[in-house]
XYZ file of N, CA and C in Angstrom:
630
model
N -10.097 15.048 -12.886
C -9.752 15.839 -11.702
C -9.410 17.261 -12.124
N -9.817 18.219 -11.338
C -9.445 19.608 -11.556
C -8.633 20.081 -10.368
N -7.930 21.208 -10.518
C -7.104 21.711 -9.440
C -6.883 23.195 -9.617
N -5.979 23.754 -8.800
C -5.751 25.193 -8.817
C -4.521 25.578 -9.607
N -3.815 24.629 -10.181
C -2.628 24.942 -10.964
C -2.971 25.736 -12.214
N -1.943 26.328 -12.802
C -2.151 27.207 -13.956
C -1.594 26.640 -15.250
N -0.946 25.491 -15.198
C -0.351 24.897 -16.392
C -0.826 23.459 -16.552
N -0.847 22.978 -17.770
C -1.268 21.608 -18.034
C -0.192 20.628 -17.592
N -0.612 19.616 -16.873
C 0.274 18.523 -16.486
C 0.024 17.333 -17.400
N 1.086 16.744 -17.899
C 1.018 15.486 -18.641
C 1.688 14.427 -17.781
N 0.895 13.507 -17.281
C 1.424 12.438 -16.448
C 1.543 11.173 -17.286
N 2.761 10.713 -17.455
C 3.045 9.464 -18.157
C 3.118 8.372 -17.093
N 2.337 7.334 -17.261
C 2.239 6.269 -16.267
C 2.665 4.961 -16.914
N 3.600 4.257 -16.283
C 4.034 2.963 -16.797
C 4.110 1.960 -15.664
N 3.596 0.779 -15.906
C 3.841 -0.319 -14.977
C 5.280 -0.801 -15.202
N 5.890 -1.318 -14.159
C 7.248 -1.850 -14.267
C 7.322 -2.959 -15.316
N 8.535 -3.284 -15.739
C 8.735 -4.391 -16.658
C 8.478 -5.738 -15.999
N 8.490 -6.767 -16.822
C 8.230 -8.121 -16.318
C 9.223 -8.476 -15.216
N 8.711 -9.071 -14.143
C 9.531 -9.440 -12.986
C 9.361 -10.925 -12.694
N 10.358 -11.557 -12.056
C 10.192 -12.950 -11.639
C 9.181 -13.052 -10.510
N 8.722 -14.261 -10.203
C 7.692 -14.411 -9.166
C 8.076 -13.827 -7.812
N 9.369 -13.812 -7.475
C 9.758 -13.279 -6.170
C 9.890 -11.761 -6.168
N 9.683 -11.117 -7.322
C 9.693 -9.661 -7.392
C 11.062 -9.026 -7.285
N 12.118 -9.823 -7.370
C 13.478 -9.286 -7.215
C 13.990 -8.736 -8.543
N 13.760 -7.462 -8.780
C 14.224 -6.870 -10.032
C 13.415 -7.345 -11.218
N 14.042 -7.347 -12.382
C 13.368 -7.679 -13.627
C 13.939 -8.949 -14.248
N 13.124 -9.608 -15.046
C 13.624 -10.677 -15.894
C 14.377 -10.056 -17.066
N 15.023 -10.892 -17.865
C 15.682 -10.376 -19.070
C 14.654 -9.723 -19.994
N 13.490 -10.331 -20.114
C 12.426 -9.724 -20.919
C 12.007 -8.382 -20.340
N 11.916 -8.309 -19.011
C 11.556 -7.052 -18.371
C 12.576 -5.960 -18.620
N 13.858 -6.319 -18.631
C 14.896 -5.323 -18.916
C 14.804 -4.831 -20.352
N 14.504 -5.717 -21.258
C 14.299 -5.294 -22.657
C 13.095 -4.364 -22.766
N 12.017 -4.707 -22.071
C 10.823 -3.849 -22.092
C 11.141 -2.456 -21.571
N 11.855 -2.376 -20.458
C 12.166 -1.084 -19.866
C 13.058 -0.252 -20.779
N 14.035 -0.881 -21.391
C 14.933 -0.155 -22.295
C 14.168 0.395 -23.491
N 13.276 -0.406 -24.041
C 12.500 0.047 -25.196
C 11.513 1.146 -24.806
N 10.976 1.072 -23.607
C 10.116 2.152 -23.127
C 10.917 3.446 -23.035
N 12.132 3.366 -22.521
C 12.974 4.552 -22.443
C 13.272 5.138 -23.813
N 13.546 4.280 -24.775
C 13.805 4.777 -26.136
C 12.564 5.465 -26.698
N 11.411 4.903 -26.422
C 10.171 5.531 -26.881
C 10.027 6.933 -26.292
N 10.371 7.071 -25.031
C 10.149 8.329 -24.335
C 11.211 9.386 -24.619
N 12.229 9.042 -25.352
C 13.209 10.051 -25.758
C 12.547 11.196 -26.507
N 11.457 10.904 -27.183
C 10.765 11.924 -27.983
C 9.865 12.817 -27.133
N 9.736 12.500 -25.844
C 8.836 13.255 -24.963
C 9.640 14.246 -24.119
N 9.067 15.405 -23.824
C 9.793 16.430 -23.054
C 9.747 16.185 -21.543
N 10.097 14.974 -21.133
C 10.029 14.637 -19.716
C 11.056 15.434 -18.915
N 10.639 15.827 -17.712
C 11.547 16.550 -16.817
C 11.912 15.722 -15.592
N 11.236 14.610 -15.342
C 11.544 13.776 -14.180
C 10.927 12.398 -14.353
N 11.562 11.407 -13.714
C 11.036 10.048 -13.624
C 10.912 9.716 -12.142
N 9.711 9.350 -11.699
C 9.457 8.958 -10.318
C 9.152 7.458 -10.299
N 9.600 6.775 -9.261
C 9.325 5.345 -9.184
C 9.115 4.918 -7.745
N 8.405 3.809 -7.587
C 8.190 3.244 -6.267
C 9.436 2.560 -5.744
N 9.438 2.172 -4.447
C 10.644 1.638 -3.822
C 10.966 0.177 -4.123
N 10.036 -0.594 -4.659
C 10.310 -2.014 -4.881
C 11.295 -2.207 -6.031
N 12.105 -3.289 -5.980
C 13.172 -3.463 -6.974
C 12.697 -3.468 -8.421
N 11.526 -4.039 -8.696
C 11.085 -4.118 -10.090
C 10.766 -2.747 -10.665
N 10.220 -1.856 -9.842
C 9.951 -0.496 -10.311
C 11.236 0.319 -10.386
N 12.115 0.155 -9.392
C 13.368 0.912 -9.374
C 14.245 0.553 -10.568
N 14.345 -0.737 -10.881
C 15.187 -1.141 -12.015
C 14.591 -0.659 -13.330
N 13.282 -0.741 -13.457
C 12.634 -0.225 -14.665
C 12.944 1.253 -14.844
N 12.794 2.026 -13.771
C 13.039 3.466 -13.854
C 14.488 3.772 -14.208
N 15.432 3.018 -13.646
C 16.843 3.253 -13.963
C 17.127 2.993 -15.437
N 16.554 1.932 -15.975
C 16.778 1.609 -17.385
C 16.125 2.639 -18.298
N 14.953 3.103 -17.928
C 14.309 4.174 -18.697
C 15.159 5.433 -18.628
N 15.584 5.792 -17.421
C 16.376 6.996 -17.251
C 17.676 6.957 -18.024
N 18.272 5.789 -18.140
C 19.518 5.652 -18.903
C 19.312 6.040 -20.354
N 18.141 5.744 -20.887
C 17.829 6.105 -22.270
C 17.512 7.590 -22.416
N 17.005 8.198 -21.355
C 16.621 9.610 -21.423
C 17.821 10.539 -21.259
N 18.845 10.072 -20.564
C 20.031 10.890 -20.394
C 20.103 11.554 -19.036
N 21.263 12.158 -18.710
C 21.493 12.703 -17.375
C 20.659 13.927 -17.031
N 20.030 14.548 -18.017
C 19.237 15.739 -17.738
C 17.886 15.470 -17.124
N 17.488 14.197 -17.048
C 16.186 13.831 -16.480
C 16.422 13.044 -15.190
N 16.176 13.636 -14.027
C 16.439 12.943 -12.763
C 15.480 11.776 -12.548
N 15.988 10.738 -11.884
C 15.202 9.559 -11.525
C 15.112 9.529 -10.008
N 13.876 9.558 -9.483
C 13.672 9.715 -8.042
C 12.762 8.628 -7.496
N 13.129 8.102 -6.332
C 12.272 7.148 -5.634
C 11.300 7.893 -4.738
N 10.008 7.545 -4.841
C 8.994 8.142 -3.973
C 8.067 7.028 -3.486
N 7.813 7.007 -2.198
C 7.038 5.909 -1.605
C 5.628 5.840 -2.163
N 5.034 6.990 -2.463
C 3.639 6.995 -2.910
C 3.449 6.416 -4.310
N 4.535 6.128 -5.010
C 4.444 5.450 -6.313
C 4.549 3.942 -6.161
N 4.471 3.443 -4.940
C 4.685 2.029 -4.672
C 3.479 1.149 -4.929
N 3.565 -0.074 -4.410
C 2.556 -1.112 -4.654
C 1.647 -1.211 -3.434
N 0.414 -0.749 -3.564
C -0.533 -0.785 -2.448
C -1.950 -0.754 -3.006
N -2.893 -1.087 -2.154
C -4.309 -1.066 -2.549
C -4.830 0.361 -2.388
N -5.244 1.013 -3.463
C -5.660 2.408 -3.350
C -7.006 2.602 -2.667
N -7.872 1.602 -2.759
C -9.224 1.778 -2.211
C -9.844 0.406 -2.018
N -10.374 0.169 -0.836
C -11.075 -1.082 -0.544
C -12.574 -0.811 -0.593
N -13.280 -1.388 -1.551
C -14.707 -1.081 -1.690
C -15.546 -1.782 -0.637
N -16.711 -1.213 -0.390
C -17.716 -1.862 0.445
C -18.594 -2.740 -0.451
N -19.133 -3.769 0.120
C -19.939 -4.707 -0.666
C -21.091 -4.002 -1.381
N -21.712 -3.027 -0.704
C -22.884 -2.385 -1.312
C -22.531 -1.522 -2.523
N -21.256 -1.201 -2.702
C -20.841 -0.432 -3.880
C -20.729 -1.301 -5.132
N -20.588 -2.590 -4.944
C -20.212 -3.482 -6.036
C -21.430 -4.116 -6.704
N -21.303 -4.471 -7.981
C -22.383 -5.222 -8.628
C -22.611 -6.538 -7.884
N -23.841 -6.859 -7.534
C -24.100 -8.064 -6.721
C -23.511 -9.333 -7.326
N -23.539 -9.439 -8.645
C -23.084 -10.676 -9.275
C -21.568 -10.867 -9.215
N -20.825 -9.815 -8.938
C -19.365 -9.943 -8.901
C -18.760 -9.525 -7.562
N -19.581 -9.195 -6.581
C -19.071 -8.690 -5.303
C -18.179 -9.713 -4.602
N -18.591 -10.964 -4.550
C -17.788 -11.973 -3.854
C -16.413 -12.109 -4.496
N -16.376 -12.140 -5.805
C -15.098 -12.317 -6.498
C -14.188 -11.116 -6.283
N -14.729 -9.912 -6.394
C -13.912 -8.715 -6.252
C -13.403 -8.546 -4.817
N -14.270 -8.777 -3.850
C -13.842 -8.668 -2.456
C -12.832 -9.757 -2.101
N -13.020 -10.939 -2.652
C -12.061 -12.011 -2.416
C -10.693 -11.670 -2.958
N -10.664 -11.014 -4.111
C -9.388 -10.582 -4.684
C -8.694 -9.580 -3.770
N -9.415 -8.593 -3.303
C -8.811 -7.570 -2.440
C -8.333 -8.177 -1.129
N -9.116 -9.088 -0.573
C -8.782 -9.640 0.744
C -7.556 -10.541 0.720
N -7.169 -11.032 -0.453
C -5.978 -11.882 -0.513
C -4.680 -11.055 -0.547
N -4.808 -9.747 -0.690
C -3.648 -8.860 -0.699
C -3.211 -8.631 0.743
N -1.899 -8.597 1.008
C -1.441 -8.417 2.393
C -2.096 -7.234 3.093
N -2.417 -7.432 4.369
C -3.142 -6.414 5.129
C -2.388 -5.090 5.174
N -1.053 -5.135 5.200
C -0.272 -3.892 5.257
C -0.503 -3.038 4.018
N -0.560 -3.682 2.837
C -0.804 -2.943 1.606
C -2.179 -2.302 1.622
N -3.150 -2.978 2.237
C -4.497 -2.414 2.308
C -4.569 -1.291 3.332
N -3.884 -1.459 4.454
C -3.980 -0.476 5.539
C -3.310 0.845 5.177
N -2.182 0.807 4.493
C -1.457 2.029 4.174
C -1.951 2.686 2.897
N -2.819 2.005 2.173
C -3.273 2.528 0.894
C -3.830 3.935 0.925
N -4.787 4.246 1.825
C -5.378 5.594 1.807
C -4.352 6.704 2.024
N -3.426 6.499 2.943
C -2.406 7.515 3.217
C -1.505 7.738 2.003
N -1.036 6.643 1.398
C -0.155 6.762 0.247
C -0.889 7.328 -0.959
N -2.162 6.971 -1.086
C -2.930 7.493 -2.215
C -3.123 8.994 -2.104
N -3.374 9.501 -0.912
C -3.501 10.948 -0.741
C -2.217 11.658 -1.186
N -1.085 11.088 -0.792
C 0.190 11.689 -1.181
C 0.391 11.622 -2.691
N 0.032 10.493 -3.306
C 0.190 10.350 -4.750
C -0.720 11.313 -5.500
N -1.948 11.465 -5.028
C -2.891 12.364 -5.681
C -2.398 13.810 -5.625
N -1.898 14.203 -4.462
C -1.377 15.562 -4.318
C -0.164 15.796 -5.204
N 0.696 14.804 -5.284
C 1.966 14.978 -5.984
C 1.848 14.873 -7.498
N 0.983 13.989 -7.982
C 1.025 13.638 -9.399
C -0.174 14.075 -10.227
N -1.283 14.472 -9.629
C -2.481 14.736 -10.420
C -2.877 16.201 -10.365
N -3.744 16.575 -11.288
C -4.222 17.949 -11.355
C -3.271 18.844 -12.129
N -3.730 20.037 -12.524
C -2.867 20.988 -13.225
C -1.622 21.318 -12.401
N -0.566 21.717 -13.103
C 0.706 22.020 -12.445
C 0.834 23.508 -12.167
N 1.671 23.836 -11.220
C 1.991 25.234 -10.966
C 2.956 25.747 -12.035
N 2.962 27.065 -12.217
C 3.874 27.663 -13.184
C 3.194 27.954 -14.505
N 3.977 28.462 -15.438
C 3.413 28.873 -16.718
C 3.677 27.926 -17.862
N 4.428 26.834 -17.614
C 4.780 25.900 -18.683
C 4.185 24.525 -18.416
N 3.791 23.803 -19.467
C 3.313 22.432 -19.268
C 4.376 21.571 -18.584
N 3.922 20.651 -17.764
C 4.835 19.756 -17.057
C 4.644 18.334 -17.559
N 5.744 17.668 -17.869
C 5.727 16.290 -18.357
C 6.564 15.438 -17.408
N 5.931 14.483 -16.718
C 6.631 13.618 -15.781
C 6.179 12.178 -15.976
N 7.089 11.256 -15.699
C 6.798 9.825 -15.769
C 6.767 9.246 -14.368
N 5.785 8.408 -14.094
C 5.745 7.631 -12.857
C 5.796 6.154 -13.233
N 6.813 5.463 -12.733
C 6.948 4.013 -12.927
C 6.399 3.359 -11.674
N 5.300 2.657 -11.815
C 4.568 2.175 -10.655
C 4.099 0.746 -10.873
N 2.982 0.410 -10.264
C 2.444 -0.947 -10.283
C 1.003 -0.909 -10.785
N 0.451 -2.084 -11.004
C -0.852 -2.167 -11.661
C -1.955 -1.443 -10.898
N -1.938 -1.526 -9.559
C -3.047 -0.964 -8.791
C -3.088 0.557 -8.887
N -1.952 1.219 -8.687
C -1.958 2.676 -8.755
C -2.221 3.151 -10.181
N -1.669 2.458 -11.164
C -1.948 2.822 -12.557
C -3.446 2.758 -12.839
N -4.096 1.709 -12.356
C -5.542 1.570 -12.549
C -6.298 2.693 -11.847
N -5.883 3.022 -10.623
C -6.568 4.094 -9.896
C -6.437 5.423 -10.630
N -5.266 5.746 -11.136
C -5.070 7.027 -11.811
C -5.964 7.154 -13.037
N -6.127 6.067 -13.785
C -7.033 6.092 -14.931
C -8.470 6.255 -14.453
N -8.871 5.476 -13.455
C -10.232 5.589 -12.916
C -10.526 7.000 -12.436
N -9.549 7.575 -11.729
C -9.723 8.908 -11.190
C -9.866 9.943 -12.300
N -9.058 9.816 -13.342
C -9.127 10.762 -14.453
C -10.482 10.711 -15.149
N -11.083 9.533 -15.182
C -12.385 9.354 -15.836
C -13.553 9.623 -14.886
N -13.255 9.904 -13.618
C -14.282 10.161 -12.613
C -15.264 9.001 -12.506
N -14.737 7.783 -12.612
C -15.555 6.580 -12.453
C -15.740 6.283 -10.970
N -16.681 5.424 -10.603
C -16.860 5.079 -9.190
C -15.552 4.586 -8.570
N -15.306 4.864 -7.296
C -14.019 4.504 -6.692
C -13.645 3.037 -6.816
N -14.616 2.140 -6.736
C -14.283 0.724 -6.798
C -13.810 0.293 -8.169
N -13.986 1.163 -9.174
C -13.778 0.726 -10.554
C -12.310 0.622 -10.955
N -11.382 0.899 -10.016
C -9.980 0.568 -10.310
C -9.821 -0.934 -10.492
N -10.701 -1.687 -9.842
C -10.699 -3.130 -10.024
C -11.175 -3.466 -11.438
N -10.438 -4.303 -12.113
C -10.797 -4.676 -13.473
C -10.054 -3.908 -14.539
N -9.292 -2.883 -14.162
C -8.442 -2.175 -15.122
C -7.054 -2.795 -15.073
N -6.655 -3.441 -16.146
C -5.375 -4.131 -16.187
C -4.337 -3.310 -16.941
N -3.082 -3.406 -16.498
C -1.984 -2.714 -17.163
C -0.871 -3.702 -17.470
N -0.435 -3.713 -18.709
C 0.637 -4.602 -19.123
C 1.986 -4.058 -18.669
N 2.946 -4.934 -18.546
C 4.294 -4.511 -18.185
C 4.857 -3.555 -19.225
N 5.392 -2.428 -18.749
C 6.062 -1.422 -19.580
C 5.146 -0.790 -20.624
N 3.827 -0.951 -20.457
C 2.891 -0.237 -21.330
C 2.830 1.227 -20.907
N 2.448 2.085 -21.829
C 2.439 3.524 -21.564
C 1.015 4.060 -21.535
N 0.699 4.754 -20.463
C -0.562 5.482 -20.319
C -0.224 6.953 -20.112
N -0.968 7.839 -20.766
C -0.725 9.280 -20.613
C -2.035 9.955 -20.234
N -1.985 10.738 -19.164
C -3.153 11.471 -18.680
C -2.833 12.963 -18.716
N -3.755 13.733 -19.233
C -3.580 15.187 -19.304
C -4.490 15.862 -18.280
N -3.916 16.803 -17.518
C -4.658 17.563 -16.517
C -4.571 19.048 -16.881
N -5.513 19.551 -17.664
C -5.478 20.971 -18.032
C -6.156 21.842 -16.975
N -5.779 23.098 -16.878
C -6.484 23.990 -15.943
C -7.945 24.191 -16.354
N -8.824 24.173 -15.368
C -10.234 24.541 -15.561
C -10.993 23.584 -16.482
N -10.462 22.396 -16.702
C -11.167 21.391 -17.507
C -10.940 20.021 -16.897
N -11.802 19.058 -17.200
C -11.600 17.711 -16.664
C -10.331 17.073 -17.219
N -9.812 16.128 -16.463
C -8.669 15.349 -16.932
C -9.076 14.507 -18.138
N -8.091 14.141 -18.948
C -8.346 13.341 -20.134
C -7.303 12.237 -20.235
N -7.749 11.016 -20.500
C -6.833 9.906 -20.751
C -6.470 9.943 -22.234
N -5.224 10.299 -22.526
C -4.778 10.441 -23.910
C -4.533 9.089 -24.554
N -3.875 8.210 -23.816
C -3.637 6.852 -24.303
C -3.534 5.927 -23.102
N -3.871 4.658 -23.290
C -3.809 3.692 -22.198
C -3.290 2.364 -22.729
N -2.355 1.785 -22.003
C -1.788 0.492 -22.370
C -1.207 0.506 -23.780
N -0.543 1.588 -24.140
C 0.096 1.695 -25.445
C 1.362 0.837 -25.436
N 1.407 -0.130 -26.345
C 2.528 -1.071 -26.422
C 3.278 -0.957 -27.743
N 3.097 0.163 -28.432
C 3.687 0.317 -29.756
C 5.199 0.264 -29.774
N 5.843 0.502 -28.634
C 7.299 0.480 -28.570
C 7.858 -0.920 -28.348
N 6.987 -1.904 -28.130
C 7.436 -3.264 -27.842
C 7.157 -4.188 -29.021
N 8.077 -5.108 -29.321
C 7.795 -6.118 -30.344
C 6.750 -7.103 -29.838
N 6.112 -7.860 -30.725
C 5.015 -8.746 -30.305
C 5.378 -9.699 -29.173
N 6.602 -10.202 -29.132
C 6.938 -11.185 -28.100
C 7.082 -10.579 -26.712
N 7.112 -9.257 -26.616
C 7.227 -8.599 -25.315
C 5.936 -7.923 -24.879
N 4.882 -8.014 -25.674
C 3.637 -7.325 -25.356
C 2.728 -8.162 -24.457
N 1.919 -7.459 -23.666
C 0.843 -8.024 -22.864
C 1.318 -8.889 -21.714
N 2.616 -8.920 -21.409
C 3.001 -9.607 -20.179
C 2.467 -8.812 -18.996
N 2.135 -9.520 -17.932
C 1.509 -8.882 -16.787
C -0.004 -8.936 -16.831
N -0.576 -9.246 -18.009
C -2.015 -9.439 -18.127
C -2.347 -10.901 -17.795
N -3.557 -11.167 -17.289
C -3.984 -12.553 -17.169
C -3.930 -13.228 -18.539
N -3.560 -14.498 -18.597
C -3.410 -15.176 -19.898
C -4.616 -15.042 -20.819
N -5.809 -15.072 -20.242
C -7.011 -15.027 -21.083
C -7.233 -13.662 -21.707
N -6.521 -12.625 -21.235
C -6.700 -11.275 -21.781
C -5.575 -10.859 -22.708
N -4.606 -11.724 -22.913
C -3.489 -11.346 -23.775
C -3.917 -11.386 -25.233
N -3.583 -10.332 -25.950
C -4.014 -10.181 -27.337
C -2.973 -10.766 -28.277
C-alpha cells in the first residue's frame, strides 16, 4: 500500500495470547505469551499500543503495555477487533477449494461479516500507509487472526480473498513497513523467537504446528 504520508510507518501486528474456548480473557499460557511479547518489544521504539475490544485482546495489550512502561499508551479501538475483513465471491476462488473456503466464512456470525467492510475501512485509514510528520512511527496493534491476515495480504497486494489461509499464532509478531513512495514490505511474519517451545504455535490448527 502507498499513501500521502511523509514518514515511514512500522506497524507491529500481534494476535492475542491463548484464550479459553469462551474467549473470556487469557489462559495462564496466554498470559505468559503476552508478557514475553512485551519483554521482546522493550527493544522497539513503540509509541502506542492499540487493541480490539474483546477481553482476550484487551488483556494481551495490558500485559504487553506493563512491560513497555507508562510512556507507551494502551488504547482500545473498535477497528482492531474480531471481524471478517472481506467475503469473497465464488468466482474469485480456486474452483477446487471454493466450497471449503465459503463454508468457513459462512459459519462466522453474520454480524461479524456485516460490519467487516466498515471496520476494515477504519482500520486501513488508521493503521496502514506512510505516516504524517518527519519521524518514523512505530505502533503495535493487538488484534485477531482475521485482521492480521488481511494486513499481510494487503501489504503484499495479493488478491482480496487471499486473507483466507494465512494463519497467525498466538502472541506471534508480524512487522510491516510502509515507506513513502514505495510499496509496503512485510519485514517479519509469525515471529515466535520470544516464546519458549512449549508456548509456540498455539492458535494454529494442530496439523500446522511446527
